[in-house]
């Protein structure tokens, strides 16, 4: 796979960021959270507009609580833990706002105060 170059979030003192529980790799700031009202495979999950230091798996169709979606699992770039998924296509009109956004599983994340 080669050398992994991690990106770091520009956060002011007092800001909160979300990191991988396993290896502490930075994923996003709290400013990138769109919604906290999601559920993943392991319980609560957050919908993010942008995440860093992840790579995507193969695209696949999944039937979820809100209908059929095409998604890609996203993995931590450092430790390869599956931390959530990215919505590529939402087939129901009411769910289209999810397209291009990311779900991160709460149990696989840790909040860090900067």
Coordinates of N, CA and C in Angstrom, one line a residue:
X1 N 0.8 -1.2 0.0 CA 0.0 0.0 0.0 C 0.9 1.3 0.0
X2 N 2.1 1.2 0.5 CA 2.9 2.4 0.5 C 2.8 3.1 1.8
X3 N 3.5 4.3 1.8 CA 3.5 5.2 3.0 C 2.2 5.9 3.1
X4 N 1.6 5.9 4.3 CA 0.4 6.7 4.5 C 0.7 8.0 5.1
X5 N 0.3 9.1 4.4 CA 0.5 10.4 5.0 C -0.8 10.9 5.6
X6 N -0.8 11.1 6.9 CA -2.0 11.6 7.6 C -2.1 13.1 7.4
X7 N -3.4 13.5 7.4 CA -3.7 14.9 7.4 C -4.1 15.3 8.8
X8 N -3.9 16.6 9.1 CA -4.3 17.0 10.5 C -5.2 18.2 10.3
X9 N -6.2 18.2 11.3 CA -7.3 19.2 11.2 C -6.8 20.6 11.8
X10 N -7.1 21.7 11.2 CA -6.8 23.0 11.8 C -7.9 23.3 12.8
X11 N -7.6 23.2 14.1 CA -8.6 23.4 15.1 C -8.1 24.4 16.1
X12 N -8.9 25.4 16.4 CA -8.5 26.4 17.4 C -8.5 25.7 18.8
X13 N -7.8 26.3 19.7 CA -7.8 25.9 21.1 C -9.3 25.8 21.6
X14 N -9.6 24.7 22.2 CA -11.0 24.6 22.7 C -11.9 23.8 21.8
X15 N -11.5 23.6 20.5 CA -12.3 22.9 19.5 C -12.3 21.4 19.8
X16 N -13.4 20.8 19.3 CA -13.4 19.3 19.5 C -13.2 18.6 18.1
X17 N -12.5 17.5 18.1 CA -12.3 16.7 17.0 C -12.7 15.3 17.3
X18 N -13.0 14.5 16.2 CA -13.3 13.1 16.3 C -12.1 12.3 15.8
X19 N -11.7 11.3 16.6 CA -10.5 10.5 16.2 C -10.9 9.0 16.3
X20 N -10.1 8.2 15.7 CA -10.3 6.7 15.7 C -10.0 6.2 17.2
X21 N -10.8 5.4 17.7 CA -10.6 4.8 19.0 C -9.4 3.9 19.0
X22 N -9.1 3.2 18.0 CA -8.0 2.3 18.0 C -6.6 2.9 17.9
X23 N -6.5 4.0 17.0 CA -5.2 4.5 16.8 C -5.1 6.0 16.9
X24 N -6.2 6.7 17.3 CA -6.2 8.2 17.5 C -6.0 9.0 16.2
X25 N -6.2 8.4 15.0 CA -6.1 9.2 13.8 C -7.3 10.2 13.7
X26 N -7.0 11.4 13.3 CA -8.1 12.4 13.2 C -9.0 12.2 12.0
X27 N -10.3 12.3 12.2 CA -11.3 12.2 11.1 C -12.0 13.5 10.8
X28 N -12.5 14.2 11.7 CA -13.3 15.4 11.5 C -13.4 16.3 12.7
X29 N -13.9 17.5 12.5 CA -14.2 18.4 13.6 C -15.7 18.2 13.9
X30 N -16.1 18.7 15.0 CA -17.5 18.7 15.3 C -18.3 19.6 14.4
X31 N -17.7 20.6 13.8 CA -18.3 21.5 12.8 C -18.8 20.7 11.6
X32 N -18.2 19.6 11.3 CA -18.6 18.8 10.1 C -19.8 17.9 10.4
X33 N -20.3 17.8 11.6 CA -21.5 17.0 11.9 C -22.7 17.6 11.3
X34 N -23.4 16.8 10.5 CA -24.7 17.3 9.9 C -25.9 16.8 10.9
X35 N -25.8 15.6 11.4 CA -26.8 15.1 12.2 C -26.2 14.0 13.2
X36 N -26.8 14.0 14.4 CA -26.4 13.0 15.4 C -27.5 11.9 15.5
X37 N -28.6 12.0 14.7 CA -29.7 11.1 14.8 C -29.7 9.9 13.8
X38 N -28.5 9.3 13.8 CA -28.4 8.1 12.9 C -28.0 6.9 13.7
X39 N -28.3 5.7 13.1 CA -27.9 4.5 13.8 C -27.1 3.6 12.8
X40 N -26.0 3.0 13.3 CA -25.2 2.2 12.5 C -25.3 0.8 13.0
X41 N -24.3 0.0 12.6 CA -24.3 -1.4 12.9 C -24.1 -1.7 14.4
X42 N -23.4 -0.7 15.1 CA -23.1 -0.9 16.5 C -23.8 0.1 17.4
X43 N -24.8 0.8 16.9 CA -25.6 1.7 17.7 C -25.6 3.1 17.1
X44 N -25.4 4.1 17.9 CA -25.5 5.5 17.5 C -24.4 5.8 16.5
X45 N -24.7 6.7 15.5 CA -23.8 7.1 14.5 C -24.1 8.6 14.2
X46 N -23.1 9.2 13.6 CA -23.2 10.6 13.2 C -23.0 10.7 11.7
X47 N -23.8 11.7 11.1 CA -23.6 12.0 9.6 C -22.7 13.2 9.5
X48 N -21.6 13.0 8.8 CA -20.6 14.1 8.6 C -20.6 14.5 7.1
X49 N -20.3 15.8 6.9 CA -20.2 16.4 5.6 C -18.8 16.1 5.0
X50 N -17.8 15.9 5.8 CA -16.5 15.7 5.4 C -15.6 15.0 6.4
X51 N -14.8 14.0 6.0 CA -13.9 13.3 6.9 C -12.6 13.2 6.1
X52 N -11.5 13.0 6.9 CA -10.2 12.9 6.4 C -9.6 11.6 6.9
X53 N -8.5 11.2 6.4 CA -7.7 10.0 6.8 C -8.5 8.7 6.8
X54 N -9.3 8.6 5.7 CA -10.0 7.3 5.5 C -9.8 6.9 4.1
X55 N -10.1 5.6 3.8 CA -10.1 5.1 2.4 C -11.4 4.3 2.3
X56 N -11.9 4.3 1.0 CA -13.2 3.6 0.8 C -13.0 2.2 0.2
X57 N -13.9 1.4 0.5 CA -14.0 0.0 0.0 C -14.8 0.0 -1.3
X58 N -15.2 -1.2 -1.7 CA -16.1 -1.4 -2.9 C -17.5 -0.8 -2.7
X59 N -18.0 -0.3 -3.8 CA -19.4 0.2 -3.7 C -20.4 -1.0 -3.7
X60 N -21.4 -0.9 -2.9 CA -22.4 -2.0 -2.9 C -23.8 -1.4 -2.5
X61 N -24.8 -2.1 -3.0 CA -26.2 -1.7 -2.6 C -26.6 -2.3 -1.3
X62 N -27.1 -1.5 -0.4 CA -27.6 -2.0 0.9 C -29.0 -1.5 1.2
X63 N -29.8 -2.5 1.7 CA -31.2 -2.1 2.1 C -31.1 -1.7 3.6
X64 N -31.3 -0.4 3.8 CA -31.2 0.1 5.2 C -32.6 0.5 5.7
X65 N -32.7 1.0 6.9 CA -34.0 1.4 7.5 C -34.7 2.4 6.7
X66 N -33.9 3.2 6.0 CA -34.6 4.3 5.2 C -34.6 4.0 3.7
X67 N -34.4 2.8 3.3 CA -34.5 2.4 1.9 C -33.2 1.9 1.4
X68 N -33.2 1.7 0.0 CA -32.0 1.2 -0.7 C -31.0 2.3 -0.9
X69 N -29.7 2.1 -0.6 CA -28.7 3.0 -0.9 C -27.5 2.3 -1.5
X70 N -26.7 3.0 -2.3 CA -25.4 2.5 -2.7 C -24.4 3.2 -1.8
X71 N -23.6 2.4 -1.1 CA -22.6 2.9 -0.1 C -21.2 2.2 -0.3
X72 N -20.2 2.8 0.3 CA -18.9 2.3 0.4 C -18.5 2.3 1.9
X73 N -18.0 1.2 2.4 CA -17.4 1.2 3.7 C -16.2 2.1 3.7
X74 N -16.0 2.8 4.8 CA -14.8 3.6 5.0 C -14.0 3.0 6.1
X75 N -12.7 3.0 5.8 CA -11.7 2.4 6.8 C -10.7 3.5 7.2
X76 N -10.3 3.4 8.5 CA -9.2 4.3 9.0 C -8.0 4.1 8.2
X77 N -7.4 5.2 7.7 CA -6.2 5.1 6.9 C -5.0 4.5 7.6
X78 N -5.0 4.6 8.9 CA -3.8 4.2 9.8 C -3.9 2.7 10.2
X79 N -5.1 2.3 10.7 CA -5.2 1.0 11.3 C -6.2 0.1 10.5
X80 N -6.8 0.6 9.5 CA -7.7 -0.1 8.6 C -9.0 -0.6 9.2
X81 N -9.4 -0.1 10.4 CA -10.7 -0.4 11.0 C -11.8 0.2 10.2
X82 N -12.8 -0.6 10.0 CA -14.0 -0.1 9.3 C -14.7 0.8 10.3
X83 N -14.8 2.1 10.0 CA -15.4 3.1 11.0 C -16.7 3.6 10.5
X84 N -17.2 3.2 9.4 CA -18.5 3.7 8.9 C -18.7 3.5 7.4
X85 N -19.4 4.3 6.8 CA -19.6 4.2 5.3 C -19.9 5.6 4.7
X86 N -19.8 5.6 3.4 CA -20.1 6.8 2.6 C -21.3 6.5 1.7
X87 N -22.3 7.5 1.7 CA -23.4 7.3 0.9 C -23.1 7.8 -0.5
X88 N -23.2 7.0 -1.5 CA -23.0 7.3 -2.9 C -24.3 7.7 -3.6
X89 N -25.3 6.8 -3.5 CA -26.6 7.1 -4.1 C -27.7 6.7 -3.1
X90 N -28.7 7.6 -3.0 CA -29.9 7.3 -2.3 C -31.1 7.2 -3.3
X91 N -31.8 6.1 -3.4 CA -32.7 5.8 -4.4 C -34.1 6.5 -4.1
X92 N -34.3 6.9 -2.9 CA -35.6 7.6 -2.5 C -35.3 9.1 -2.5
X93 N -36.2 9.9 -3.0 CA -36.0 11.3 -3.1 C -35.8 12.0 -1.8
X94 N -36.5 11.6 -0.8 CA -36.4 12.2 0.6 C -35.0 11.9 1.2
X95 N -34.3 10.9 0.7 CA -33.0 10.5 1.3 C -31.8 11.1 0.5
X96 N -32.0 11.8 -0.5 CA -30.9 12.3 -1.4 C -29.9 13.2 -0.7
X97 N -30.4 13.9 0.5 CA -29.4 14.7 1.2 C -28.2 14.0 1.7
X98 N -28.3 12.7 1.8 CA -27.2 11.9 2.3 C -26.1 11.6 1.3
X99 N -26.4 11.8 0.1 CA -25.4 11.5 -1.0 C -24.2 12.3 -0.8
X100 N -23.0 11.6 -0.9 CA -21.7 12.3 -0.7 C -21.3 12.5 0.7
X101 N -22.2 12.2 1.7 CA -21.9 12.4 3.1 C -21.4 11.0 3.7
X102 N -20.9 11.1 5.0 CA -20.3 10.0 5.6 C -21.0 9.7 7.0
X103 N -21.1 8.4 7.3 CA -21.6 8.0 8.6 C -20.4 7.4 9.3
X104 N -20.2 7.9 10.5 CA -19.1 7.4 11.4 C -19.8 6.8 12.6
X105 N -19.5 5.5 13.0 CA -20.1 4.8 14.1 C -19.5 5.4 15.4
X106 N -20.4 5.8 16.3 CA -20.0 6.4 17.6 C -19.1 5.5 18.4
X107 N -19.4 4.2 18.5 CA -18.6 3.4 19.3 C -17.1 3.2 18.8
X108 N -16.9 3.6 17.6 CA -15.5 3.5 17.0 C -14.8 4.8 17.0
X109 N -15.4 5.8 17.6 CA -14.8 7.1 17.7 C -14.5 7.6 19.1
X110 N -13.7 8.6 19.2 CA -13.4 9.2 20.4 C -13.4 10.7 20.2
X111 N -13.9 11.5 21.1 CA -13.8 12.9 21.0 C -12.6 13.5 21.8
X112 N -12.0 14.4 21.2 CA -10.8 15.0 21.8 C -10.9 16.5 21.8
X113 N -10.7 17.1 22.9 CA -10.8 18.6 23.1 C -9.4 19.1 22.8
X114 N -9.3 20.1 21.9 CA -8.0 20.7 21.5 C -7.7 21.9 22.4

